mmCIF file of C-alpha atoms in Angstrom:
data_model
loop_
_atom_site.group_PDB
_atom_site.id
_atom_site.type_symbol
_atom_site.label_atom_id
_atom_site.label_comp_id
_atom_site.label_asym_id
_atom_site.label_seq_id
_atom_site.Cartn_x
_atom_site.Cartn_y
_atom_site.Cartn_z
ATOM 1 C CA MET A 1 84.100 91.045 147.819
ATOM 2 C CA ASN A 2 86.078 90.130 144.971
ATOM 3 C CA MET A 3 89.144 92.366 143.244
ATOM 4 C CA ARG A 4 86.793 94.345 141.539
ATOM 5 C CA ARG A 5 84.774 95.344 144.414
ATOM 6 C CA ILE A 6 88.100 96.046 146.156
ATOM 7 C CA LYS A 7 89.124 98.648 143.324
ATOM 8 C CA ARG A 8 85.642 100.077 143.672
ATOM 9 C CA LEU A 9 86.306 100.507 147.317
ATOM 10 C CA GLY A 10 89.764 102.465 146.584
ATOM 11 C CA ILE A 11 87.858 104.766 143.870
ATOM 12 C CA GLY A 12 84.792 105.290 146.558
ATOM 13 C CA LEU A 13 87.092 106.337 149.575
ATOM 14 C CA GLY A 14 88.854 108.701 146.910
ATOM 15 C CA ALA A 15 85.565 110.402 145.803
ATOM 16 C CA ILE A 16 84.875 110.692 149.612
ATOM 17 C CA GLY A 17 87.729 113.232 149.855
ATOM 18 C CA VAL A 18 86.376 115.330 147.101
ATOM 19 C CA ILE A 19 83.431 115.276 149.011
ATOM 20 C CA LEU A 20 84.719 116.197 152.009
ATOM 21 C CA ALA A 21 86.600 118.957 150.657
ATOM 22 C CA GLY A 22 83.213 120.926 149.783
ATOM 23 C CA THR A 23 81.512 119.729 152.821
ATOM 24 C CA LEU A 24 83.282 120.468 156.170
ATOM 25 C CA ALA A 25 82.128 123.872 156.568
ATOM 26 C CA LEU A 26 78.950 122.074 157.265
ATOM 27 C CA SER A 27 80.155 120.263 160.267
ATOM 28 C CA THR A 28 78.702 120.680 163.516
ATOM 29 C CA THR A 29 80.580 122.751 165.740
ATOM 30 C CA ALA A 30 80.132 124.059 169.310
ATOM 31 C CA PRO A 31 77.600 126.240 169.937
ATOM 32 C CA ALA A 32 78.304 129.724 170.437
ATOM 33 C CA GLY A 33 79.777 130.831 173.964
ATOM 34 C CA GLN A 34 80.884 127.167 174.660
ATOM 35 C CA ASP A 35 84.280 125.615 174.173
ATOM 36 C CA ALA A 36 85.666 124.827 170.570
ATOM 37 C CA TYR A 37 85.875 121.274 169.870
ATOM 38 C CA PRO A 38 87.145 119.773 166.668
ATOM 39 C CA ALA A 39 84.188 119.449 164.306
ATOM 40 C CA LEU A 40 81.679 116.565 163.938
ATOM 41 C CA GLY A 41 81.609 115.684 160.366
ATOM 42 C CA PRO A 42 82.366 112.459 157.933
ATOM 43 C CA LEU A 43 85.635 110.663 158.484
ATOM 44 C CA PRO A 44 88.544 111.720 156.075
ATOM 45 C CA ALA A 45 89.368 109.277 153.287
ATOM 46 C CA ILE A 46 91.743 106.517 153.967
ATOM 47 C CA LYS A 47 94.183 105.781 151.018
ATOM 48 C CA VAL A 48 94.398 102.104 150.309
ATOM 49 C CA ASN A 49 95.835 99.553 148.039
ATOM 50 C CA PRO A 50 93.325 97.243 146.515
ATOM 51 C CA GLU A 51 95.698 94.356 145.995
ATOM 52 C CA GLU A 52 96.993 94.807 149.402
ATOM 53 C CA VAL A 53 93.512 94.979 150.820
ATOM 54 C CA GLU A 54 92.554 91.814 148.939
ATOM 55 C CA LEU A 55 95.822 89.889 150.309
ATOM 56 C CA GLY A 56 95.058 91.033 153.821
ATOM 57 C CA ARG A 57 91.452 89.935 153.627
ATOM 58 C CA LEU A 58 92.512 86.496 152.634
ATOM 59 C CA LEU A 59 94.709 86.240 155.610
ATOM 60 C CA PHE A 60 92.569 88.013 158.031
ATOM 61 C CA PHE A 61 90.016 85.006 157.754
ATOM 62 C CA ASP A 62 92.733 82.281 157.209
ATOM 63 C CA ASN A 63 93.058 80.215 160.448
ATOM 64 C CA ARG A 64 96.542 79.120 159.703
ATOM 65 C CA TYR A 65 97.654 82.502 161.093
ATOM 66 C CA THR A 66 97.127 81.313 164.819
ATOM 67 C CA GLY A 67 99.379 78.723 166.567
ATOM 68 C CA ASP A 68 96.950 75.636 166.594
ATOM 69 C CA ALA A 69 95.633 76.620 163.204
ATOM 70 C CA ALA A 70 91.955 76.512 164.806
ATOM 71 C CA GLU A 71 91.188 80.439 164.866
ATOM 72 C CA SER A 72 91.752 83.619 162.659
ATOM 73 C CA CYS A 73 91.368 87.242 163.123
ATOM 74 C CA ALA A 74 87.885 86.992 162.293
ATOM 75 C CA SER A 75 87.098 84.926 165.083
ATOM 76 C CA CYS A 76 87.276 87.684 167.730
ATOM 77 C CA HIS A 77 86.554 90.138 164.647
ATOM 78 C CA ASP A 78 83.494 88.825 162.984
ATOM 79 C CA PRO A 79 82.147 90.901 160.013
ATOM 80 C CA LYS A 80 78.638 89.774 160.948
ATOM 81 C CA LYS A 81 79.205 91.536 164.539
ATOM 82 C CA ALA A 82 80.660 94.632 163.141
ATOM 83 C CA TYR A 83 84.289 93.239 163.601
ATOM 84 C CA GLY A 84 83.779 92.629 167.267
ATOM 85 C CA ASP A 85 82.680 89.372 168.813
ATOM 86 C CA GLY A 86 79.528 90.683 170.508
ATOM 87 C CA LYS A 87 80.725 89.434 173.745
ATOM 88 C CA GLN A 88 81.268 91.415 177.086
ATOM 89 C CA LEU A 89 84.834 89.739 177.627
ATOM 90 C CA SER A 90 86.932 88.663 174.653
ATOM 91 C CA ASN A 91 87.389 84.497 174.863
ATOM 92 C CA GLY A 92 91.033 84.609 173.778
ATOM 93 C CA TYR A 93 93.329 81.998 172.254
ATOM 94 C CA PRO A 94 91.810 78.620 173.332
ATOM 95 C CA GLY A 95 92.809 77.249 176.964
ATOM 96 C CA THR A 96 92.839 81.257 177.926
ATOM 97 C CA ALA A 97 90.367 84.042 178.446
ATOM 98 C CA HIS A 98 90.896 87.831 177.989
ATOM 99 C CA TYR A 99 89.737 90.325 180.510
ATOM 100 C CA ARG A 100 88.511 93.089 178.290
ATOM 101 C CA ASN A 101 85.880 93.548 175.455
ATOM 102 C CA ALA A 102 87.222 92.949 171.811
ATOM 103 C CA PRO A 103 86.668 96.453 170.274
ATOM 104 C CA THR A 104 85.466 96.646 166.744
ATOM 105 C CA LEU A 105 87.779 97.064 163.702
ATOM 106 C CA LEU A 106 85.642 99.611 161.736
ATOM 107 C CA ASN A 107 87.208 103.115 161.580
ATOM 108 C CA SER A 108 90.168 101.819 163.400
ATOM 109 C CA ALA A 109 92.479 103.363 160.644
ATOM 110 C CA HIS A 110 91.511 106.750 162.356
ATOM 111 C CA GLN A 111 93.113 105.594 165.457
ATOM 112 C CA TYR A 112 96.514 106.595 165.843
ATOM 113 C CA GLU A 113 96.855 104.536 169.336
ATOM 114 C CA GLN A 114 95.296 100.896 169.576
ATOM 115 C CA PHE A 115 94.032 99.069 172.460
ATOM 116 C CA TRP A 116 91.879 100.126 175.243
ATOM 117 C CA VAL A 117 94.886 101.392 176.821
ATOM 118 C CA GLY A 118 97.101 102.783 173.650
ATOM 119 C CA ALA A 119 99.485 99.999 173.844
ATOM 120 C CA HIS A 120 100.555 100.400 170.412
ATOM 121 C CA ASN A 121 100.458 103.326 167.889
ATOM 122 C CA ASN A 122 99.890 101.603 164.539
ATOM 123 C CA CYS A 123 98.265 99.026 163.291
ATOM 124 C CA GLU A 124 101.193 96.727 161.915
ATOM 125 C CA THR A 125 102.881 96.860 165.306
ATOM 126 C CA THR A 126 99.164 95.572 166.788
ATOM 127 C CA ALA A 127 98.798 92.915 164.294
ATOM 128 C CA ARG A 128 102.248 91.589 165.150
ATOM 129 C CA TRP A 129 101.377 91.558 168.627
ATOM 130 C CA HIS A 130 98.116 89.725 168.177
ATOM 131 C CA LEU A 131 99.890 86.963 166.369
ATOM 132 C CA VAL A 132 102.253 86.281 168.656
ATOM 133 C CA ASN A 133 100.877 86.760 171.976
ATOM 134 C CA GLN A 134 99.787 84.121 174.284
ATOM 135 C CA LEU A 135 96.143 85.424 174.949
ATOM 136 C CA PHE A 136 95.360 86.223 171.590
ATOM 137 C CA MET A 137 96.542 84.000 168.464
ATOM 138 C CA ASN A 138 99.873 82.581 170.135
ATOM 139 C CA ALA A 139 101.965 81.869 166.767
ATOM 140 C CA ASP A 140 105.521 82.261 166.101
ATOM 141 C CA GLY A 141 106.668 84.947 163.393
ATOM 142 C CA ARG A 142 109.045 82.685 161.759
ATOM 143 C CA TYR A 143 106.817 79.645 161.674
ATOM 144 C CA LEU A 144 104.155 81.975 160.036
ATOM 145 C CA GLU A 145 106.630 83.055 157.585
ATOM 146 C CA GLU A 146 107.459 79.285 156.247
ATOM 147 C CA ARG A 147 103.465 78.510 156.530
ATOM 148 C CA THR A 148 102.914 81.570 154.000
ATOM 149 C CA ARG A 149 105.772 80.443 152.242
ATOM 150 C CA GLN A 150 103.976 76.750 151.273
ATOM 151 C CA ILE A 151 100.695 78.472 150.201
ATOM 152 C CA PRO A 152 101.613 79.368 146.447
ATOM 153 C CA GLU A 153 98.805 81.667 146.006
ATOM 154 C CA TYR A 154 99.894 83.645 148.850
ATOM 155 C CA TYR A 155 103.711 83.674 148.074
ATOM 156 C CA GLU A 156 103.104 84.988 144.423
ATOM 157 C CA ARG A 157 100.674 87.659 145.824
ATOM 158 C CA PHE A 158 103.383 88.627 148.278
ATOM 159 C CA GLN A 159 105.963 88.754 145.327
ATOM 160 C CA LYS A 160 103.969 90.793 143.294
ATOM 161 C CA LEU A 161 102.879 93.413 145.852
ATOM 162 C CA TYR A 162 106.049 93.694 147.910
ATOM 163 C CA GLY A 163 108.614 92.550 145.339
ATOM 164 C CA ILE A 164 109.860 89.882 148.008
ATOM 165 C CA LYS A 165 112.675 87.641 146.757
ATOM 166 C CA ARG A 166 112.824 84.779 149.007
ATOM 167 C CA THR A 167 111.375 85.102 152.499
ATOM 168 C CA ILE A 168 107.889 86.271 153.447
ATOM 169 C CA TYR A 169 109.022 88.703 156.268
ATOM 170 C CA PHE A 170 106.760 88.728 159.383
ATOM 171 C CA GLY A 171 106.271 92.307 158.918
ATOM 172 C CA LYS A 172 105.057 91.790 155.333
ATOM 173 C CA ILE A 173 102.188 89.535 156.781
ATOM 174 C CA SER A 174 100.931 92.108 159.291
ATOM 175 C CA LYS A 175 101.402 94.893 156.627
ATOM 176 C CA ALA A 176 98.899 92.943 154.310
ATOM 177 C CA MET A 177 96.509 92.368 157.222
ATOM 178 C CA CYS A 178 96.358 96.063 158.187
ATOM 179 C CA GLY A 179 95.671 96.763 154.564
ATOM 180 C CA PHE A 180 92.410 95.287 155.083
ATOM 181 C CA VAL A 181 91.750 96.442 158.534
ATOM 182 C CA ASN A 182 92.462 100.351 157.325
ATOM 183 C CA SER A 183 89.733 99.700 154.319
ATOM 184 C CA LEU A 184 87.107 99.271 156.979
ATOM 185 C CA VAL A 185 85.969 102.788 157.079
ATOM 186 C CA SER A 186 82.302 104.022 157.226
ATOM 187 C CA ASP A 187 80.955 105.611 154.091
ATOM 188 C CA PRO A 188 79.385 109.012 154.865
ATOM 189 C CA LYS A 189 76.629 108.549 152.191
ATOM 190 C CA ASN A 190 75.300 105.425 154.296
ATOM 191 C CA VAL A 191 75.476 107.336 157.777
ATOM 192 C CA PRO A 192 72.594 109.420 158.187
ATOM 193 C CA PHE A 193 74.240 112.096 160.636
ATOM 194 C CA ASP A 194 76.863 112.240 157.973
ATOM 195 C CA ARG A 195 74.361 113.015 155.353
ATOM 196 C CA TYR A 196 73.018 115.691 157.511
ATOM 197 C CA THR A 197 76.512 117.401 157.928
ATOM 198 C CA MET A 198 77.157 117.073 154.123
ATOM 199 C CA GLY A 199 73.719 119.317 153.412
ATOM 200 C CA ASP A 200 71.043 116.818 153.574
ATOM 201 C CA LYS A 201 68.843 118.269 156.446
ATOM 202 C CA SER A 202 66.179 115.460 156.109
ATOM 203 C CA ALA A 203 68.580 112.753 157.102
ATOM 204 C CA LEU A 204 68.000 113.237 160.730
ATOM 205 C CA THR A 205 64.212 113.105 162.591
ATOM 206 C CA PRO A 206 63.567 115.859 164.511
ATOM 207 C CA LEU A 207 63.976 113.742 167.586
ATOM 208 C CA GLN A 208 67.525 112.956 166.449
ATOM 209 C CA ILE A 209 68.152 116.660 165.990
ATOM 210 C CA LYS A 210 67.156 117.409 169.425
ATOM 211 C CA GLY A 211 69.424 114.660 170.469
ATOM 212 C CA LEU A 212 72.177 116.226 168.880
ATOM 213 C CA GLN A 213 71.166 119.317 170.903
ATOM 214 C CA VAL A 214 71.515 117.424 173.906
ATOM 215 C CA PHE A 215 74.664 115.854 172.928
ATOM 216 C CA LYS A 216 76.445 119.302 172.681
ATOM 217 C CA GLY A 217 74.595 121.045 175.274
ATOM 218 C CA LYS A 218 73.043 119.490 178.511
ATOM 219 C CA ALA A 219 74.975 116.047 178.411
ATOM 220 C CA LYS A 220 78.232 117.416 177.422
ATOM 221 C CA CYS A 221 79.084 114.510 175.515
ATOM 222 C CA ILE A 222 81.127 116.522 173.085
ATOM 223 C CA ARG A 223 83.601 117.189 175.504
ATOM 224 C CA CYS A 224 85.275 113.757 175.195
ATOM 225 C CA HIS A 225 83.385 112.791 171.938
ATOM 226 C CA ASN A 226 84.218 115.117 169.135
ATOM 227 C CA GLY A 227 85.886 115.376 165.717
ATOM 228 C CA PRO A 228 84.965 112.894 162.884
ATOM 229 C CA LEU A 229 85.655 109.781 164.784
ATOM 230 C CA LEU A 230 83.495 111.313 167.655
ATOM 231 C CA SER A 231 86.344 110.564 170.086
ATOM 232 C CA ASP A 232 89.091 112.849 171.556
ATOM 233 C CA LYS A 233 91.457 109.882 171.188
ATOM 234 C CA LYS A 234 92.694 110.414 175.011
ATOM 235 C CA TYR A 235 92.072 108.582 178.165
ATOM 236 C CA HIS A 236 89.789 109.104 180.793
ATOM 237 C CA ASN A 237 88.634 107.023 184.082
ATOM 238 C CA VAL A 238 84.568 107.166 184.185
ATOM 239 C CA GLY A 239 84.140 104.800 186.988
ATOM 240 C CA VAL A 240 83.120 101.879 184.493
ATOM 241 C CA PRO A 241 82.673 98.724 187.269
ATOM 242 C CA GLN A 242 84.851 96.105 187.030
ATOM 243 C CA HIS A 243 83.490 92.816 185.467
ATOM 244 C CA PRO A 244 82.345 90.371 187.898
ATOM 245 C CA GLU A 245 84.163 87.440 185.982
ATOM 246 C CA LEU A 246 87.358 89.128 187.027
ATOM 247 C CA SER A 247 86.854 88.147 190.546
ATOM 248 C CA THR A 248 85.172 84.663 189.857
ATOM 249 C CA ASN A 249 86.816 83.276 186.887
ATOM 250 C CA PRO A 250 90.326 82.149 187.378
ATOM 251 C CA THR A 251 91.189 82.059 183.869
ATOM 252 C CA ARG A 252 90.428 85.506 183.216
ATOM 253 C CA GLN A 253 92.519 86.086 186.360
ATOM 254 C CA ILE A 254 95.444 84.033 184.964
ATOM 255 C CA GLY A 255 95.231 86.165 181.487
ATOM 256 C CA LEU A 256 95.245 89.544 183.815
ATOM 257 C CA ARG A 257 98.130 88.480 186.054
ATOM 258 C CA TRP A 258 100.264 87.215 183.142
ATOM 259 C CA ASP A 259 99.684 90.396 181.221
ATOM 260 C CA ASN A 260 100.753 92.610 184.466
ATOM 261 C CA MET A 261 103.630 90.666 185.065
ATOM 262 C CA PHE A 262 104.745 90.680 181.546
ATOM 263 C CA LEU A 263 104.453 94.791 181.712
ATOM 264 C CA GLY A 264 105.881 95.016 185.027
ATOM 265 C CA VAL A 265 102.849 96.252 186.990
ATOM 266 C CA PRO A 266 103.676 96.495 190.575
ATOM 267 C CA ASN A 267 102.134 93.937 192.719
ATOM 268 C CA TRP A 268 100.754 91.777 189.885
ATOM 269 C CA GLU A 269 100.488 89.070 192.050
ATOM 270 C CA THR A 270 97.935 90.410 194.299
ATOM 271 C CA ARG A 271 96.185 93.010 192.394
ATOM 272 C CA ILE A 272 92.780 91.489 190.704
ATOM 273 C CA ASP A 273 91.419 94.850 188.930
ATOM 274 C CA ASP A 274 92.076 95.935 185.487
ATOM 275 C CA PRO A 275 94.664 98.532 186.078
ATOM 276 C CA GLY A 276 93.988 100.433 182.572
ATOM 277 C CA VAL A 277 96.552 102.822 181.301
ATOM 278 C CA TYR A 278 98.581 102.270 184.219
ATOM 279 C CA GLN A 279 99.250 98.705 182.918
ATOM 280 C CA TYR A 280 102.008 100.703 180.665
ATOM 281 C CA SER A 281 102.447 103.913 182.505
ATOM 282 C CA LYS A 282 103.063 102.914 186.159
ATOM 283 C CA ASP A 283 101.549 106.367 186.823
ATOM 284 C CA LYS A 284 98.819 106.135 189.610
ATOM 285 C CA ARG A 285 97.118 109.227 187.803
ATOM 286 C CA ASP A 286 96.403 106.496 184.997
ATOM 287 C CA LEU A 287 94.646 103.836 187.479
ATOM 288 C CA GLY A 288 91.253 102.849 185.628
ATOM 289 C CA LYS A 289 91.716 105.206 182.583
ATOM 290 C CA PHE A 290 90.822 103.621 179.142
ATOM 291 C CA ARG A 291 90.725 105.079 175.617
ATOM 292 C CA THR A 292 87.620 107.265 174.616
ATOM 293 C CA GLY A 293 85.594 104.881 172.076
ATOM 294 C CA THR A 294 84.415 106.165 168.723
ATOM 295 C CA LEU A 295 80.589 106.644 168.907
ATOM 296 C CA ARG A 296 80.443 105.551 165.177
ATOM 297 C CA GLU A 297 78.461 102.182 164.301
ATOM 298 C CA LEU A 298 77.070 102.031 167.874
ATOM 299 C CA LYS A 299 73.901 100.002 166.607
ATOM 300 C CA TYR A 300 76.051 97.074 165.809
ATOM 301 C CA THR A 301 78.655 97.116 168.384
ATOM 302 C CA ALA A 302 76.962 96.387 171.734
ATOM 303 C CA PRO A 303 77.979 95.545 174.563
ATOM 304 C CA TYR A 304 79.774 98.605 175.687
ATOM 305 C CA MET A 305 82.902 100.027 177.380
ATOM 306 C CA HIS A 306 86.244 98.517 177.598
ATOM 307 C CA ASN A 307 84.647 95.364 179.393
ATOM 308 C CA GLY A 308 81.290 95.191 177.948
ATOM 309 C CA THR A 309 79.493 95.924 181.186
ATOM 310 C CA LEU A 310 76.895 98.392 179.575
ATOM 311 C CA PRO A 311 74.246 95.912 177.253
ATOM 312 C CA THR A 312 72.472 98.664 175.687
ATOM 313 C CA LEU A 313 72.663 102.448 174.498
ATOM 314 C CA LYS A 314 70.306 103.188 176.943
ATOM 315 C CA ASP A 315 72.415 102.027 179.691
ATOM 316 C CA VAL A 316 75.047 103.879 178.785
ATOM 317 C CA VAL A 317 72.909 107.273 178.948
ATOM 318 C CA GLU A 318 71.782 106.175 182.220
ATOM 319 C CA PHE A 319 75.527 105.477 183.483
ATOM 320 C CA TYR A 320 76.447 109.099 182.320
ATOM 321 C CA ASP A 321 73.404 110.559 183.411
ATOM 322 C CA ARG A 322 74.266 109.100 186.851
ATOM 323 C CA GLY A 323 77.770 110.830 186.905
ATOM 324 C CA GLY A 324 79.408 107.648 186.109
ATOM 325 C CA GLY A 325 80.681 105.016 188.739
ATOM 326 C CA PRO A 326 82.420 105.425 191.995
ATOM 327 C CA HIS A 327 86.293 105.386 191.500
ATOM 328 C CA PRO A 328 89.086 107.671 193.374
ATOM 329 C CA ASN A 329 90.721 108.459 190.114
ATOM 330 C CA LYS A 330 87.568 109.394 188.395
ATOM 331 C CA ASP A 331 87.827 112.388 185.745
ATOM 332 C CA PRO A 332 86.363 115.441 187.318
ATOM 333 C CA LEU A 333 84.264 116.023 184.058
ATOM 334 C CA ILE A 334 81.925 112.926 184.842
ATOM 335 C CA LYS A 335 79.322 114.528 187.104
ATOM 336 C CA PRO A 336 75.572 113.777 187.111
ATOM 337 C CA LEU A 337 73.732 115.451 184.450
ATOM 338 C CA GLY A 338 70.165 115.749 185.310
ATOM 339 C CA LEU A 339 68.956 114.483 182.036
ATOM 340 C CA THR A 340 64.895 114.246 181.483
ATOM 341 C CA MET A 341 63.551 110.966 180.094
ATOM 342 C CA ALA A 342 62.865 113.201 177.024
ATOM 343 C CA ASN A 343 66.711 114.225 176.875
ATOM 344 C CA LYS A 344 67.432 110.447 177.262
ATOM 345 C CA LYS A 345 65.158 109.167 174.407
ATOM 346 C CA ALA A 346 66.628 112.081 172.079
ATOM 347 C CA LEU A 347 70.134 111.195 172.874
ATOM 348 C CA VAL A 348 69.726 107.714 172.303
ATOM 349 C CA ALA A 349 68.069 108.395 168.683
ATOM 350 C CA PHE A 350 70.958 110.587 167.918
ATOM 351 C CA LEU A 351 73.519 108.240 168.714
ATOM 352 C CA GLU A 352 71.891 105.623 166.643
ATOM 353 C CA SER A 353 72.184 108.034 163.627
ATOM 354 C CA LEU A 354 75.850 107.789 163.855
ATOM 355 C CA SER A 355 75.575 104.262 162.270
ATOM 356 C CA SER A 356 75.186 103.055 158.858
ATOM 357 C CA ASP A 357 72.092 102.271 157.736
ATOM 358 C CA GLU A 358 73.250 98.639 157.140
ATOM 359 C CA MET A 359 76.218 96.822 158.840
ATOM 360 C CA PRO A 360 79.198 97.788 156.570
ATOM 361 C CA TYR A 361 81.530 95.309 155.296
ATOM 362 C CA ALA A 362 79.430 92.333 156.794
ATOM 363 C CA ASP A 363 79.997 90.504 153.587
ATOM 364 C CA ALA A 364 83.524 90.704 153.367
ATOM 365 C CA ARG A 365 84.380 86.709 153.996
ATOM 366 C CA PRO A 366 86.072 85.523 151.023
ATOM 367 C CA GLU A 367 84.242 82.693 148.738
ATOM 368 C CA LYS A 368 87.390 80.622 149.396
ATOM 369 C CA TYR A 369 89.640 81.095 151.978
ATOM 370 C CA GLY A 370 91.636 79.070 154.821
ATOM 371 C CA GLU A 371 93.311 75.703 154.093
ATOM 372 C CA GLU A 372 90.069 74.481 152.397
ATOM 373 C CA GLY A 373 89.757 77.091 149.648
ATOM 374 C CA ILE A 374 93.571 77.867 149.489
ATOM 375 C CA PRO A 375 95.276 74.727 150.250
ATOM 376 C CA TYR A 376 98.987 74.271 151.072
ATOM 377 C CA THR A 377 101.384 72.877 148.781
ATOM 378 C CA VAL A 378 105.091 71.529 149.057
ATOM 379 C CA TYR A 379 106.458 74.458 147.448
ATOM 380 C CA ASP A 380 109.506 76.444 146.878
ATOM 381 C CA PRO A 381 109.270 79.369 144.349
ATOM 382 C CA PHE A 382 112.956 79.020 143.465
ATOM 383 C CA VAL A 383 112.711 75.193 142.573
ATOM 384 C CA THR A 384 110.957 73.704 139.407
ATOM 385 C CA TRP A 385 108.577 70.816 140.402
ATOM 386 C CA VAL A 386 108.085 68.385 137.642
ATOM 387 C CA PRO A 387 105.228 65.905 138.620
ATOM 388 C CA LYS A 388 106.546 62.219 138.179
ATOM 389 C CA ASP A 389 103.368 61.077 139.023
ATOM 390 C CA PRO A 390 100.442 62.666 140.807
ATOM 391 C CA GLY A 391 101.306 63.883 144.494
ATOM 392 C CA HIS A 392 104.783 62.658 143.867
ATOM 393 C CA PRO A 393 106.915 65.824 142.610
ATOM 394 C CA VAL A 394 110.510 65.557 141.850
ATOM 395 C CA LEU A 395 113.252 68.395 141.508
ATOM 396 C CA HIS A 396 114.216 69.327 138.002
#
């Protein structure tokens, strides 16, 4: 993905906005007599700066933005795995292990709260937290500023993009990274369901159309999975079982307990379960609640749920048909559905229609990136270096 392709991306996203203006009337709404929910339909366009997208893309794949310079953002958000890692639980920083699934970054620009528990309300705060958190990238913001300044290509890009004078502030690093992340939005032209809502009635098969009816009707999925993102962006306890590794893997328990201690969770020394939103709210009504995930790009983002305990879409449908799992704080909306085998087959087919024809942005890794492609140089942009002999610059 070179600069020309990035510019085309910006133009394409703008065109999507024009398309939407004339097609949202075709978006799928609740059937007559049912509660009204935000209409299903294509995602609105996101305005991006192509130069910021390109700089952020380079940083996203650069290992030098972790403490030990061994991993990058793409280590857990791999473009070949739909910007997740394909694992049930994330590995975390070397020597640690995380206790939740690494969610896809696709379409995360439309999430106004980040993480499974809504820990942050914007991408830039989330990026800064990931960069410095011991369980993720374990870096220091001031150290990353100097690392960046010793990479001439990066410094010059930051200077041109943000008009910086000398210091590359940590906040600008996270801002650039988010420029790239915010560009990862599904193109409606490539998504069968979006094409259907924009007027192409041949875009869905009869089985998928039947699945849409089940989705809105008997299965009642639309109560929580609505709007263009197919998420109400709220938090629910649906009774997802605890991942067995939280009880058997000491390294994952260390990560969980460290987070709980840091966040002031009561009885953090003895609790072995993931408290969900309660981790931040300390409200017992939030125990076991997690964000309603988007249903977009589901074909590429298995395994599912906040801890990856459901391997396939069929497993997800079966889980909800049973009425979720047992939990004293389970949402009262979650009840057995009584779906037939035909209902389930149709529903899975419909859910697959919410994904792009091909995995989006899978080829975003730059041809040259990281220390091998964009090397360090002993560099100060306010000093002129005159080579006396190769490898031995002197002040001039």
